[in-house]
Tab-separated table of C-alpha atoms in Angstrom:
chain	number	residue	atom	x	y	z
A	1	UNK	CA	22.395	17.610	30.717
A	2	UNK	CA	21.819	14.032	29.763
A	3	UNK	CA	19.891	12.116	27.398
A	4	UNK	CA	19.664	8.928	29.592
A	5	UNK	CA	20.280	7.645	25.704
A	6	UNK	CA	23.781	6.491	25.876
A	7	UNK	CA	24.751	4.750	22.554
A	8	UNK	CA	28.185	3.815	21.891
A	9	UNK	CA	31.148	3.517	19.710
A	10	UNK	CA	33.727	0.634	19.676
A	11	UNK	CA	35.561	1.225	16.333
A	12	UNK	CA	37.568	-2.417	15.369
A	13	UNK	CA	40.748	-2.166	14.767
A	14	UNK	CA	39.289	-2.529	10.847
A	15	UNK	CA	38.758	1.565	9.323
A	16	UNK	CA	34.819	1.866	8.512
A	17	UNK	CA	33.557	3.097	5.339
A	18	UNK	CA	33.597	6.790	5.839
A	19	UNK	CA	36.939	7.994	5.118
A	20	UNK	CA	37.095	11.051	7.777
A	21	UNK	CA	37.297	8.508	10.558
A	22	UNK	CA	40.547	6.189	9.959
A	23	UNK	CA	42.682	7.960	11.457
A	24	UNK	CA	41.089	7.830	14.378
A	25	UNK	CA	41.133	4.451	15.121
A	26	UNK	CA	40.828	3.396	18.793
A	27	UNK	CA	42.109	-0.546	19.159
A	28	UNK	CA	39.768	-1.837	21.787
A	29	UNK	CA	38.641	-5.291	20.735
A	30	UNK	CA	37.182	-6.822	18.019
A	31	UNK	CA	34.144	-7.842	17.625
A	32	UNK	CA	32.410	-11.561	16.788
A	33	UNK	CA	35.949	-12.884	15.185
A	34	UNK	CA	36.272	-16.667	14.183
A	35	UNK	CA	38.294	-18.156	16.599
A	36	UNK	CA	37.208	-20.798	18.744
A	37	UNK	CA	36.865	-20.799	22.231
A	38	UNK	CA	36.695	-17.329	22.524
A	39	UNK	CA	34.142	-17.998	25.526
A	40	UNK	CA	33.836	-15.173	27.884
A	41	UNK	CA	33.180	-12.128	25.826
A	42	UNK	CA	30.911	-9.807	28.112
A	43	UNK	CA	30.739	-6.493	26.004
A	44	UNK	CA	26.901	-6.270	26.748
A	45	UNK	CA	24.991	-5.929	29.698
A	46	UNK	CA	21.792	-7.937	29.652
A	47	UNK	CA	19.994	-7.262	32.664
A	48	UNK	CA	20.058	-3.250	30.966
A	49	UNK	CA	18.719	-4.685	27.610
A	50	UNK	CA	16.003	-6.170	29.135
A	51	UNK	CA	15.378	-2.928	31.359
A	52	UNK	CA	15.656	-1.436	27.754
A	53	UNK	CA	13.389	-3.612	26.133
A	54	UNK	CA	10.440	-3.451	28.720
A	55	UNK	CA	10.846	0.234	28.615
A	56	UNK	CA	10.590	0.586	25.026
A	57	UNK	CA	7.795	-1.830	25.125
A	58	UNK	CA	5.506	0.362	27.571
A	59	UNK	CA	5.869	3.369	25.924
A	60	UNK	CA	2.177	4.769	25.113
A	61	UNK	CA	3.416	5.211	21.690
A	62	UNK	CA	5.727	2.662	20.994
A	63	UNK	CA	4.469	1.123	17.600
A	64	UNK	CA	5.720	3.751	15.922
A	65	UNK	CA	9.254	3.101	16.391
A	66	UNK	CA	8.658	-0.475	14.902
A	67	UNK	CA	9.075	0.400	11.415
A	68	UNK	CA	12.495	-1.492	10.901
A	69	UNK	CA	11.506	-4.253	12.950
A	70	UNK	CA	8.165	-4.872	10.522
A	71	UNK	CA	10.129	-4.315	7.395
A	72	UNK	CA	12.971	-6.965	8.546
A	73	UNK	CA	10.433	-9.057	9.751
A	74	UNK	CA	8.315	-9.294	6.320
A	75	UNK	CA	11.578	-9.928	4.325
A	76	UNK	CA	12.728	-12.717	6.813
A	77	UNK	CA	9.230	-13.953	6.735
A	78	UNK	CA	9.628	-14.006	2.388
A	79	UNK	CA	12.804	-16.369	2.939
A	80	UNK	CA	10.757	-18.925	4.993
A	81	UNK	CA	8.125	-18.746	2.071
A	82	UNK	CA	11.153	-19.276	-0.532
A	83	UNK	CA	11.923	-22.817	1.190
A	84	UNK	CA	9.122	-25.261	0.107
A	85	UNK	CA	8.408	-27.000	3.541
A	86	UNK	CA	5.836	-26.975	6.032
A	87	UNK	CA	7.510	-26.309	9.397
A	88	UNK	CA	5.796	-28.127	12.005
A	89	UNK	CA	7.619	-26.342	15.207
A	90	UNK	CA	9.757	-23.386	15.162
A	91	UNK	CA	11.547	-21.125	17.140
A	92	UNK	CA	11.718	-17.532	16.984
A	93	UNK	CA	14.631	-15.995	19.326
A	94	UNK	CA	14.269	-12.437	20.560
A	95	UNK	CA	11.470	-12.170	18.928
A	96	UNK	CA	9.918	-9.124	20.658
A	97	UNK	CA	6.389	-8.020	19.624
A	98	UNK	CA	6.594	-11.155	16.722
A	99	UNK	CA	7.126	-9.339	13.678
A	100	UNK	CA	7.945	-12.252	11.985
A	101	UNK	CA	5.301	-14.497	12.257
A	102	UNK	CA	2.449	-11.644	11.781
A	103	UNK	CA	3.753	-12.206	8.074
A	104	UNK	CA	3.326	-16.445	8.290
A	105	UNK	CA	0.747	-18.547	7.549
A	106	UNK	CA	-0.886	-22.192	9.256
A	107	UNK	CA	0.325	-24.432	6.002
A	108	UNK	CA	3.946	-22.867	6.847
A	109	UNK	CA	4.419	-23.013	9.817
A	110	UNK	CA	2.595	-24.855	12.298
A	111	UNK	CA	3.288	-23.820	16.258
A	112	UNK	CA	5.635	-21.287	16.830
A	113	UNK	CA	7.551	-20.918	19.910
A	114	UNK	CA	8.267	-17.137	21.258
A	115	UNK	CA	10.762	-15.801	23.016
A	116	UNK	CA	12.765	-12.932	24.639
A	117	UNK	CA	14.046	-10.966	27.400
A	118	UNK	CA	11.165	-8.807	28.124
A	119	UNK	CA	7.964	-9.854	29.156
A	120	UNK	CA	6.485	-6.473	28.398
A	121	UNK	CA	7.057	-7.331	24.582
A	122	UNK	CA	6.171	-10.368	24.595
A	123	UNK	CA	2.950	-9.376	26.185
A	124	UNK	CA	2.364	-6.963	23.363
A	125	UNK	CA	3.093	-9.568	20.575
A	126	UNK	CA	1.166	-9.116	17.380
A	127	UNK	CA	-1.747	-11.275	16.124
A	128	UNK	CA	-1.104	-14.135	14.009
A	129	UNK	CA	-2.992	-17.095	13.082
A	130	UNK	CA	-0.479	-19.273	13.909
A	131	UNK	CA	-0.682	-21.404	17.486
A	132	UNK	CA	2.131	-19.494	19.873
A	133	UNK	CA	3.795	-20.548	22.526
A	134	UNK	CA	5.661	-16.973	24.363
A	135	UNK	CA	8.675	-18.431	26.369
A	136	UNK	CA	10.609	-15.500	28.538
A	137	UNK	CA	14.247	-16.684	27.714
A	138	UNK	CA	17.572	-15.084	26.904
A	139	UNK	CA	19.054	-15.726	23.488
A	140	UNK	CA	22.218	-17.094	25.019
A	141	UNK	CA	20.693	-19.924	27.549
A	142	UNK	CA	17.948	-21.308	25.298
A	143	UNK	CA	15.852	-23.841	27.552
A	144	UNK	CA	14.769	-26.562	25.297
A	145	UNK	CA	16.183	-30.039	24.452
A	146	UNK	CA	18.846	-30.923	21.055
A	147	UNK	CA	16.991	-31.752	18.205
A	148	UNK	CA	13.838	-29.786	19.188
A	149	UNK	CA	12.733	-27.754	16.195
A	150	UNK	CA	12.399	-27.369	12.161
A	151	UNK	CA	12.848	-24.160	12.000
A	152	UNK	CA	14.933	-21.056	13.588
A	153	UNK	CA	14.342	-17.725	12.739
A	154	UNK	CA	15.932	-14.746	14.395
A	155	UNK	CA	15.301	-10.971	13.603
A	156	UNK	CA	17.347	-8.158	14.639
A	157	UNK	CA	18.425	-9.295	18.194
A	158	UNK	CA	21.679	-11.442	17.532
A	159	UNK	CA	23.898	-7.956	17.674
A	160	UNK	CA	23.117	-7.717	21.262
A	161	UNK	CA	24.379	-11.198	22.157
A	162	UNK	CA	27.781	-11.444	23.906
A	163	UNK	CA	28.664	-14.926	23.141
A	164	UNK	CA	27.643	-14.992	19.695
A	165	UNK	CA	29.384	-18.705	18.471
A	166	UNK	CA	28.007	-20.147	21.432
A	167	UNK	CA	24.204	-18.930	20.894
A	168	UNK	CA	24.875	-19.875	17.437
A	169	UNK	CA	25.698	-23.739	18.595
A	170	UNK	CA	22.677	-23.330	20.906
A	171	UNK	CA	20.285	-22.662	18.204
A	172	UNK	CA	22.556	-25.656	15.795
A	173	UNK	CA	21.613	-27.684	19.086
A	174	UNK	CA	17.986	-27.289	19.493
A	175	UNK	CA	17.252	-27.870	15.402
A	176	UNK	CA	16.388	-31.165	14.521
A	177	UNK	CA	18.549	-32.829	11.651
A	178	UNK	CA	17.642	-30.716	7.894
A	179	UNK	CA	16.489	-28.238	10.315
A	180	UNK	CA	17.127	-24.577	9.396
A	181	UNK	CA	18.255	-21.324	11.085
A	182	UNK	CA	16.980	-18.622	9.344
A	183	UNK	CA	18.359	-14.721	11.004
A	184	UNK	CA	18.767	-11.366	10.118
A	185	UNK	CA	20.770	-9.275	12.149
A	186	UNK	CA	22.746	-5.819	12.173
A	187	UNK	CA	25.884	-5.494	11.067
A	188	UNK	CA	28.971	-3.949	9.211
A	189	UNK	CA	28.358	-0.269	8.418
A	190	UNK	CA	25.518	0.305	10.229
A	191	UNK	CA	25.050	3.839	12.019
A	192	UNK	CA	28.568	5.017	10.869
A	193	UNK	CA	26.844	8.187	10.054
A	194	UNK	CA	25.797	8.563	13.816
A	195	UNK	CA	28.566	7.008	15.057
A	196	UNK	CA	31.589	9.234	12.848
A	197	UNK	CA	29.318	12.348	13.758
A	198	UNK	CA	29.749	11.758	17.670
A	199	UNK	CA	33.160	10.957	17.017
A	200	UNK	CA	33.914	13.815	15.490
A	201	UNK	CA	31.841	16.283	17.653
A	202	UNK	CA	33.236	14.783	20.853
A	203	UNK	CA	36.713	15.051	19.541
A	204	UNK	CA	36.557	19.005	18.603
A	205	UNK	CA	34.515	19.618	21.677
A	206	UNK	CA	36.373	17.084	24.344
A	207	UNK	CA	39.897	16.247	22.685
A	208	UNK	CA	38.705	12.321	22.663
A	209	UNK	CA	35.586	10.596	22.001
A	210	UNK	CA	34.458	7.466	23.778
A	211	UNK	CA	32.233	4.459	21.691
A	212	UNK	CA	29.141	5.294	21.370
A	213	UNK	CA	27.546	2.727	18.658
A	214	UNK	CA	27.472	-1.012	19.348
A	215	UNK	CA	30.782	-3.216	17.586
A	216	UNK	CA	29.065	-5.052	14.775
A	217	UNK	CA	30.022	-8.268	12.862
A	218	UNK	CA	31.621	-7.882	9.655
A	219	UNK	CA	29.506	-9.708	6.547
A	220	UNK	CA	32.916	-11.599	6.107
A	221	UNK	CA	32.782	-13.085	10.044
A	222	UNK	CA	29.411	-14.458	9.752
A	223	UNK	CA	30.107	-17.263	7.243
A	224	UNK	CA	32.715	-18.290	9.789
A	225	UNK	CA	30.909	-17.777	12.686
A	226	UNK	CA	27.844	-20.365	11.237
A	227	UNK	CA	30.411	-23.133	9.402
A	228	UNK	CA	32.063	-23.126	12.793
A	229	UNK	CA	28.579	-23.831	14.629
A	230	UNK	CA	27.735	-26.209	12.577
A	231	UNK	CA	25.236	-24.946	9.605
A	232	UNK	CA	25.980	-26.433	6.063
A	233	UNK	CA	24.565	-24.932	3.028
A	234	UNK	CA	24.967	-21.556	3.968
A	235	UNK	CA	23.543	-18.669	2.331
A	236	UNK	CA	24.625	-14.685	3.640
A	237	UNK	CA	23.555	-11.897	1.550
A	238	UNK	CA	23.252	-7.833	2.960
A	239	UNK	CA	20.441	-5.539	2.621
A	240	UNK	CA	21.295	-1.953	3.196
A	241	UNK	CA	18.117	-0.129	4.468
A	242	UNK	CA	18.656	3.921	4.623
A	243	UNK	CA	16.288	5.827	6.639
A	244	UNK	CA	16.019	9.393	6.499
A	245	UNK	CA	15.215	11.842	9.592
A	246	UNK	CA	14.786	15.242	10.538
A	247	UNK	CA	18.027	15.188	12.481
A	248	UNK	CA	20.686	13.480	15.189
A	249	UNK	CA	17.888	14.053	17.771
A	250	UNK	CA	15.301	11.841	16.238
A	251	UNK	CA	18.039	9.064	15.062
A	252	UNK	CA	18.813	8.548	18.717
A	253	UNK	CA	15.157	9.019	19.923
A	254	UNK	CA	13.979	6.279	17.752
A	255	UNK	CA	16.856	3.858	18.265
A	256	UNK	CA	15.961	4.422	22.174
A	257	UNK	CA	11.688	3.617	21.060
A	258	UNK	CA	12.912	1.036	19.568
A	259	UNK	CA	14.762	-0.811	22.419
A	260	UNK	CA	18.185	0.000	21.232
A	261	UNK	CA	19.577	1.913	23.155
A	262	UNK	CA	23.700	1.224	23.703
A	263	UNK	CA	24.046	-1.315	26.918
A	264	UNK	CA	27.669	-2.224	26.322
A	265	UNK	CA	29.602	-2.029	29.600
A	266	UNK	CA	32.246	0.138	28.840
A	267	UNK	CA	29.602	3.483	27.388
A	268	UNK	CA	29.601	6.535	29.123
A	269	UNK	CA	26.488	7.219	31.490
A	270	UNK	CA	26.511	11.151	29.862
A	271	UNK	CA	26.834	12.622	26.506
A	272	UNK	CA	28.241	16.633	26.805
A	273	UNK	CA	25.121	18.825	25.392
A	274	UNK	CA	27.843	20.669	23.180
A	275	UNK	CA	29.233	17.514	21.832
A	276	UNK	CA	25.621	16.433	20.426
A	277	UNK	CA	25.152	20.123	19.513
A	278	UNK	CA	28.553	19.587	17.346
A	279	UNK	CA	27.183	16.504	16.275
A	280	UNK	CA	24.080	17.916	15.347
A	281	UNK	CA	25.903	20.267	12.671
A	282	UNK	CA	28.617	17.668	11.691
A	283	UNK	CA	25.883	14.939	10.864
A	284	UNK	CA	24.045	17.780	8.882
A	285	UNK	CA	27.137	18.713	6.948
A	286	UNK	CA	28.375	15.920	6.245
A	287	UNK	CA	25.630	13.160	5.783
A	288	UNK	CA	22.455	15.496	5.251
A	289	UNK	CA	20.642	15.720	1.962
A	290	UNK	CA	19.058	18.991	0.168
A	291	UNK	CA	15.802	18.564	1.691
A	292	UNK	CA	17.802	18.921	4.897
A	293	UNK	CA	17.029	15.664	6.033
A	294	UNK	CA	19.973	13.209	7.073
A	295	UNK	CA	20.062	9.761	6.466
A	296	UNK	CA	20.944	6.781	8.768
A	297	UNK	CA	21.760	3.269	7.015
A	298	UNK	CA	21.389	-0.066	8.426
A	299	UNK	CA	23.118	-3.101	7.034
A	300	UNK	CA	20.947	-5.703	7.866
A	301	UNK	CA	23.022	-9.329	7.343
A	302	UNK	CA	20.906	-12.591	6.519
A	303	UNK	CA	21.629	-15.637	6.877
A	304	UNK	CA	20.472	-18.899	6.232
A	305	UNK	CA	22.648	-22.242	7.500
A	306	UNK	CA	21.126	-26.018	7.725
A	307	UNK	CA	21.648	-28.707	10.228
A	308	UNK	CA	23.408	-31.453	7.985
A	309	UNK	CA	21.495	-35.109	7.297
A	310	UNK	CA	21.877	-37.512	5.043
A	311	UNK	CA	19.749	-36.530	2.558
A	312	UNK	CA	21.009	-33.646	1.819
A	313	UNK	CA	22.872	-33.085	-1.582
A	314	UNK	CA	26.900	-33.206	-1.087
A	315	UNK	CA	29.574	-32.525	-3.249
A	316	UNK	CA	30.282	-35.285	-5.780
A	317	UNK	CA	33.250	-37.450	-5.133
A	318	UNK	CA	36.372	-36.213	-7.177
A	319	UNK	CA	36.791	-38.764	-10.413
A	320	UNK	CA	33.459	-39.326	-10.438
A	321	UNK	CA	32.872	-37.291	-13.705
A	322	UNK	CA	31.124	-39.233	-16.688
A	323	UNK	CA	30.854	-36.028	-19.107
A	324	UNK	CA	33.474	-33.619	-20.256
A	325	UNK	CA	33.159	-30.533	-20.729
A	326	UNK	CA	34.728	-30.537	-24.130
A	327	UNK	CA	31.551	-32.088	-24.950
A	328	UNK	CA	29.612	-29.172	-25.016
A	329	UNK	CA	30.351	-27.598	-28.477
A	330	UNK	CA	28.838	-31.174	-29.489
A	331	UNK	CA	25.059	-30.736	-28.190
A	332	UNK	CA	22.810	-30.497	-30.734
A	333	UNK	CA	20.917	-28.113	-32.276
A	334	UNK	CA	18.155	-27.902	-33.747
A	335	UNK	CA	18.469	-26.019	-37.310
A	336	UNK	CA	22.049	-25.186	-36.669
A	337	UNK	CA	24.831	-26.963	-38.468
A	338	UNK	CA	28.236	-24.586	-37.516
A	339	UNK	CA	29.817	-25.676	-34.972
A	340	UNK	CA	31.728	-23.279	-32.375
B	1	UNK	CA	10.007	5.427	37.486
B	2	UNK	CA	6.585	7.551	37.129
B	3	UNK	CA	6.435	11.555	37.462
B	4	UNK	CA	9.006	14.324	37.157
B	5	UNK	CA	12.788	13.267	37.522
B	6	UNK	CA	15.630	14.209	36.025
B	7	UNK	CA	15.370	11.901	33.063
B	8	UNK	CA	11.873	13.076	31.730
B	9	UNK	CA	12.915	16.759	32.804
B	10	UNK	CA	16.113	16.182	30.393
B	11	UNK	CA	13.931	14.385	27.695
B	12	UNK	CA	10.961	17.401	27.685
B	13	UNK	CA	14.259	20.389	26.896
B	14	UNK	CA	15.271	17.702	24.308
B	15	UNK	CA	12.052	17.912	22.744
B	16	UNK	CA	13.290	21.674	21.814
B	17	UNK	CA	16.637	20.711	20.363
B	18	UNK	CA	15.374	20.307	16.781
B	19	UNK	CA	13.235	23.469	16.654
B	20	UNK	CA	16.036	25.453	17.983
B	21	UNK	CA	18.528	24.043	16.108
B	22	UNK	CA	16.969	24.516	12.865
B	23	UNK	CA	16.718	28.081	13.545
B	24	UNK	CA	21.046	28.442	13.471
B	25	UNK	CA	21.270	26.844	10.119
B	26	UNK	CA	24.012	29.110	8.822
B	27	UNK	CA	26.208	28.826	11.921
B	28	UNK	CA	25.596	25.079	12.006
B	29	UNK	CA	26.506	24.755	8.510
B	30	UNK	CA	29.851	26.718	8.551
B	31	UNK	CA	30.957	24.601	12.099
B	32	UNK	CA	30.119	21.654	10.025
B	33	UNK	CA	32.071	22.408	7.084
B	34	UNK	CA	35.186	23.582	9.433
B	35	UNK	CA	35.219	19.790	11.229
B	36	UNK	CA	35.304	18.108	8.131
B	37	UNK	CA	37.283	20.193	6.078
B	38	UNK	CA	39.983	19.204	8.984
B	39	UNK	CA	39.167	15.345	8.432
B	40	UNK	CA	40.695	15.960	4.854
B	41	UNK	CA	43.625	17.992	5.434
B	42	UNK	CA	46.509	16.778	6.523
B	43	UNK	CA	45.975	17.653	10.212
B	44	UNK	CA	44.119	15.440	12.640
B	45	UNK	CA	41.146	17.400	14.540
B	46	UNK	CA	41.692	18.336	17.126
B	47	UNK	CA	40.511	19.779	20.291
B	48	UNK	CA	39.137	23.692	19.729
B	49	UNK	CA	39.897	23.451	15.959
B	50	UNK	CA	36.755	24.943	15.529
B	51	UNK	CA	36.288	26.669	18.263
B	52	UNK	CA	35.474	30.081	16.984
B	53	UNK	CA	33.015	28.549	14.485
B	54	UNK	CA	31.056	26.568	17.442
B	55	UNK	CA	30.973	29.416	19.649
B	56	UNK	CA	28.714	31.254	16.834
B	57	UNK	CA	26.614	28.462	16.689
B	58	UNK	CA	26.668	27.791	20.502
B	59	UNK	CA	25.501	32.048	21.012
B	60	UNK	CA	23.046	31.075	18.377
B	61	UNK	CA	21.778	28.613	20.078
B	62	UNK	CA	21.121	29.837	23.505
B	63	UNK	CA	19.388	33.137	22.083
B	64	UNK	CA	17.042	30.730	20.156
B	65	UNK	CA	16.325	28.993	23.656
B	66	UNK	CA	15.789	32.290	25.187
B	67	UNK	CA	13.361	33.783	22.813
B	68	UNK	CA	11.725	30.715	22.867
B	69	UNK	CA	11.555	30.488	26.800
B	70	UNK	CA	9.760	34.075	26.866
């Protein structure tokens, strides 16, 4: 019997988190690394995404799987706020139903440009007072000139990307000069509960195990990945978001309402129904809480990188120091006399 | 793809998976504890480990599905 859900494992030669799985450690590729000219990495297939994507989109209930896409969206929306700038043009890239921008206002952000894979989201974007422009475009071909917008945001669709340095010099490309590229996506440890549950189920059941989650990028890669694109000023922090549900059934249900479903090229088109059933119990066991609830955790990466111009502050030119720091202990105080 | 295929066939006796599955608690529990009590030994898992263990939980399983299907 199969789920038609297929979501897949590619552990990194790196050991996750979870202790149980290291020894297990299947060396097939690794995932969003630094080095340059790493071109033709096809891991994902995009034309399935998008069949994803539209599914998900016309589901009769699909805004209830759009609970992590809101929440992401507000806090990404709370770092545009933090910048004080009105943005006359920006971009938002995969943006799906526009989580983001439900959460901006006019004086922010003036016209916002839309896009993604599937037209069926983008047809059931959300209201926002800002003018929007819904472009049909894939995050790794962006069709608009160099030096285009002010701002770049990007929420939760960058782990899906095959080429990921070269979107990221796309989006470098189309920001104007003290533009900036504002993005949260996916990353490190997230699903390792799911994901060291299949493995182990499939294992005992099957004697192997085949991926099942997506390969994410490490918190350490991303720095790299955005100094090597171009970005200056660069800002990464994690956010680990822990969602509880009943069980394994309703972790992969969800993930497959909420368009993420696995669409690497090298996942398995069936899952065994005794392997979920022994992931069913091994997620319990291991992961679940005392309400009997288990929890799933996303580590959602943001990051914030600049397009450089002049006037932005660099680092002072060695020598050209006029104080010393020995002169501290002589700043005065008020109604203090000892000295340190 | 509109109407009954395979896939929403497959999706409607997946619906059931988490009503029948709470039902073998016990037997889920003590399969769960024998796979990762073998992730901290000094064995690697392997296949049929737990064999004995699932095939309680696996009998459970299938009765639940029957008295449910009646």
């Amino acid at each position: 019997m199969s789920t038609g859900v297929c979501l897949r494992l590619l552990q990194t030669a790196g050991s996750p988190s979870a202790a149980s799985c290291h020894r297990w450690s299947l060396i097939s590729g690794c995932r969003g690394m630094s080095s340059a000219g790493r071109g033709s990495m096809n891991v994902f297939n995009r034309e399935m995404k998008r069949r994803q994507k539209n599914w998900a989109a016309s589901l009769q209930e699909g805004n209830q799987y759009d609970y992590l896409r809101d929440e992401i969206g507000c806090r990404v929306a709370d770092r545009v706020y933090d910048i004080a700038r009105t943005f006359p043009l920006a971009l938002d890239i995969g943006g799906g139903k526009s989580h983001i921008a439900e959460h901006l206002n006019k004086e922010f952000v003036e016209r916002l440009f839309l896009t993604d894979i599937s037209e069926k989201a983008l047809k059931q974007r959300r209201q926002t007072e800002i003018p929007t422009h819904h472009v049909l475009a894939d995050e790794e071909f962006l069709p608009f000139k160099e030096n285009t917008f002010d701002l770049v945001l990007s929420s939760l669709s960058l782990h899906w990307i095959n080429d990921l340095p070269g979107a990221l010099r796309q989006i470098h490309q189309v920001l104007k000069p003290d533009g900036v590229f504002i993005g949260a996506m996916v990353g490190g440890e997230t699903l390792f509960e799911l994901r060291c549950s299949l493995q182990l189920g499939e294992t005992e059941r099957e004697g192997g195990f085949s991926p099942h989650v997506s390969p994410y990028t490490a918190v350490t890669d991303l720095g790299n990945l955005l100094g090597q694109a171009g970005f200056t000023m660069l800002t990464v922090d994690i956010d680990e978001v822990q969602i509880h549900y009943p069980g394994i059934i309703e972790v992969m249900t969800d993930l497959q309402g909420m368009g993420e479903s696995n669409c690497a090229w090298n996942r398995r088109s069936m899952l065994n129904r005794d392997s979920i059933l022994a992931a069913a119990a091994i997620y319990k066991e291991m992961y679940g809480s005392e309400d009997g609830s288990v929890p799933a955790t996303f580590e959602i990466l943001y990051m914030i990188g600049w397009k450089p111009h002049e006037s932005q502050a660099k680092p002072a030119k060695r020598g050209s120091a006029n104080v010393s720091f020995a002169d501290l202990s002589k700043i005065s105080q008020p109604s203090n006399t000892t000295k340190s | 793809m509109s109407g009954s295929n395979v896939w929403s066939r497959s999706r409607e006796k997946f619906r059931l998976f988490p009503e029948l599955f709470a039902q073998c608690s016990p037997e889920a529990a003590t399969y769960g504890k024998c796979v990762s009590a073998s992730t901290t030994g000094r064995q690697e898992l392997k296949k049929d480990m737990c064999a004995k263990e699932f095939q309680a939980l696996k009998t459970c399983f299938t009765n639940a599905a029957k008295r449910k299907a009646k």
